[in-house]
Coordinates of C-alpha atoms and ligand atoms in Angstrom, one line a residue:
M1 CA 129.9 116.1 84.6
T2 CA 132.5 114.1 86.6
I3 CA 134.5 115.4 89.8
L4 CA 138.1 113.8 90.6
L5 CA 138.4 113.0 94.2
L6 CA 142.2 112.7 95.1
N7 CA 143.7 111.6 98.2
G8 CA 147.5 111.4 99.1
P9 CA 149.7 109.3 100.9
N10 CA 148.7 107.2 104.1
L11 CA 145.2 108.3 103.9
A12 CA 144.0 104.6 102.9
L13 CA 145.1 104.2 106.8
L14 CA 142.0 106.2 107.8
G15 CA 139.8 104.6 110.6
T16 CA 142.7 102.1 111.4
R17 CA 145.3 104.2 113.1
E18 CA 145.4 107.4 114.8
P19 CA 141.7 108.0 115.5
G20 CA 142.6 110.6 118.0
I21 CA 143.9 112.8 115.0
Y22 CA 141.9 111.6 111.7
G23 CA 138.8 110.1 113.3
R24 CA 137.2 106.9 112.6
E25 CA 135.9 107.2 109.2
T26 CA 137.4 105.1 106.6
L27 CA 138.1 106.4 103.3
D28 CA 135.7 104.3 101.5
G29 CA 133.2 105.8 103.8
I30 CA 134.1 109.3 103.0
V31 CA 134.3 108.4 99.2
A32 CA 131.0 106.9 99.3
A33 CA 129.3 109.7 101.2
V34 CA 130.8 112.2 98.5
T35 CA 129.8 110.1 95.8
A36 CA 126.0 109.8 97.1
R37 CA 126.0 113.8 97.6
A38 CA 127.4 114.3 94.0
A39 CA 124.8 112.1 92.5
A40 CA 122.1 114.0 94.0
A41 CA 123.5 116.9 92.2
G42 CA 123.8 114.9 89.0
M43 CA 127.5 114.5 88.9
V44 CA 129.6 111.6 89.0
V45 CA 132.8 111.1 91.2
R46 CA 136.3 109.4 90.2
A47 CA 138.1 108.5 93.2
F48 CA 141.8 107.8 93.6
Q49 CA 144.0 107.4 96.2
S50 CA 147.9 106.9 96.1
D51 CA 151.0 106.9 98.2
I52 CA 153.0 107.7 94.9
E53 CA 153.5 111.3 94.0
G54 CA 153.8 110.5 90.3
E55 CA 150.5 108.7 90.2
L56 CA 148.7 111.6 91.7
V57 CA 150.1 113.8 89.1
R58 CA 149.3 111.5 86.3
E59 CA 145.7 111.5 87.4
I60 CA 145.6 115.1 87.5
G61 CA 146.9 115.4 84.1
A62 CA 144.3 113.0 82.9
A63 CA 141.5 115.0 84.6
R64 CA 142.0 117.6 82.3
A65 CA 140.0 116.1 79.2
T66 CA 137.5 114.4 81.5
C67 CA 136.7 116.1 84.6
A68 CA 135.0 119.4 85.5
G69 CA 136.8 120.0 88.8
I70 CA 139.1 118.3 91.4
I71 CA 139.0 117.7 95.1
I72 CA 142.3 117.0 96.6
N73 CA 143.6 115.8 100.1
P74 CA 147.5 115.9 99.1
A75 CA 148.3 114.8 102.7
A76 CA 152.0 115.0 103.4
Y77 CA 152.5 116.2 100.0
T78 CA 150.6 119.4 100.6
H79 CA 153.8 120.7 102.3
T80 CA 156.3 119.8 99.8
S81 CA 155.2 118.9 96.4
V82 CA 156.0 121.4 93.6
A83 CA 155.1 118.6 90.9
L84 CA 151.3 118.4 92.4
R85 CA 151.2 122.3 92.5
D86 CA 152.3 122.2 88.9
A87 CA 149.9 119.7 87.7
I88 CA 146.9 121.6 89.3
S89 CA 147.9 124.7 87.5
A90 CA 148.6 122.8 84.3
A91 CA 145.3 121.1 84.4
G92 CA 143.5 124.4 84.6
L93 CA 140.5 122.8 86.5
P94 CA 139.0 124.3 89.5
C95 CA 140.5 122.8 92.5
V96 CA 139.4 122.5 96.2
E97 CA 142.0 121.5 98.7
V98 CA 140.7 119.5 102.0
H99 CA 142.3 118.5 105.2
F100 CA 140.9 116.5 108.1
T101 CA 142.8 118.4 110.7
N102 CA 143.4 122.1 111.0
T103 CA 147.1 122.2 110.1
H104 CA 147.8 125.4 111.6
R105 CA 147.0 123.9 115.0
R106 CA 150.0 121.4 114.3
E107 CA 153.6 121.3 113.8
P108 CA 155.2 124.4 111.9
F109 CA 156.1 122.3 109.0
R110 CA 152.5 121.8 108.2
H111 CA 151.5 125.3 108.2
E112 CA 152.6 125.9 104.6
S113 CA 150.7 124.5 101.7
V114 CA 152.7 124.6 98.4
T115 CA 149.5 123.3 96.6
V116 CA 146.8 125.8 97.9
P117 CA 147.8 129.0 95.9
V118 CA 147.0 127.0 92.5
C119 CA 143.3 126.0 94.3
V120 CA 140.1 127.7 94.6
G121 CA 140.0 127.4 98.2
Q122 CA 140.9 125.3 101.1
I123 CA 138.8 123.7 103.9
M124 CA 140.4 122.3 107.0
G125 CA 139.6 121.0 110.4
F126 CA 136.3 119.2 110.1
G127 CA 137.3 115.6 109.5
G128 CA 135.4 113.7 107.0
Y129 CA 132.7 116.3 106.6
G130 CA 135.1 118.7 105.0
Y131 CA 135.0 116.6 102.1
L132 CA 131.3 117.3 101.6
L133 CA 131.9 121.0 102.2
A134 CA 134.4 120.8 99.5
L135 CA 132.2 119.1 97.1
D136 CA 129.4 121.9 97.8
A137 CA 131.9 124.5 97.4
L138 CA 133.4 123.1 94.1
I139 CA 129.9 122.7 92.7
H140 CA 128.9 126.2 93.9
H141 CA 132.1 127.5 92.1
L142 CA 131.2 125.6 88.8
Q143 CA 127.5 127.0 88.9
Q144 CA 129.0 130.6 89.5
N145 CA 131.5 130.1 86.7
K146 CA 128.9 128.6 84.2
E147 CA 126.5 131.4 84.9
R148 CA 129.3 134.2 84.2
A149 CA 130.4 132.2 81.0
Ligands
CA2_201 O1 144.7 116.8 108.0 C1 144.9 116.3 106.9 O2 144.0 115.9 106.2 C2 146.4 116.0 106.3 O3 146.5 116.2 104.9 C3 146.9 114.5 106.7 C4 148.1 114.4 106.3 C5 149.3 115.3 107.1 O4 150.6 115.0 106.5 C6 148.7 116.6 106.7 O5 149.8 117.5 107.1 C7 147.4 117.0 107.1 C8 148.5 112.9 106.7 C9 147.7 111.7 106.1 C10 148.0 110.4 107.2 O6 146.8 109.8 107.2 C11 146.8 108.8 108.1 C12 145.6 108.5 108.5 C13 145.5 107.5 109.5 C14 146.3 107.2 110.3 C15 147.4 107.4 109.9 C16 147.6 108.2 108.9

C-alpha cells in the first residue's frame, strides 16, 4: 500500500531559512522519518515536492490509480488553490492536510484553507512531528474504512 506525501511551494527551503518559524528540520529528514514509520506499518511512501501548482495537481491525479491515501502540505496554495482542492476531491482518496505552524495564530490571510473541506482532517502547529501524526491518522482512517467495507 502506497501513501503519497506531497509538499508545496518553498518547503524545499526547510532547515535553511526562517528557523524561528519553521524549525531546523529539513524536508529530506521529514520524508525519511515518515518513510521509516510507514515501513514499520507495511506501507510505502511516495514523496514529491513542487513549487508548481500544476505539478502537484498532476501527482494527485496519478495517485488515484496507485495510492491508498494522501498527506499534503499545500503550503501557500492552501489559501488559494481551487485547482488543488478539485484534484483532491476528484482523486477520491482519503487526504490529511498538515502544516508546520498553527496558521490561525498567524496573518488573517492564512486562516482559511481552501483545501481542508475535501480532506479527512487537518493537523497543524506541531512542526515536522505533525507529519508523523498525519501518517498515523491516515493509517487509522484506512484501517477503520477497511473494517467497515
Ligand atoms: O505552516 C505551514 O506548514 C504552511 O503551510 C507553510 C507555508 C505557508 O504559506 C502556510 O500558510 C503555512 C509556507 C511554506 C514556506 O516554507 C518555508 C520553509 C523554510 C523557509 C522559508 C519558507
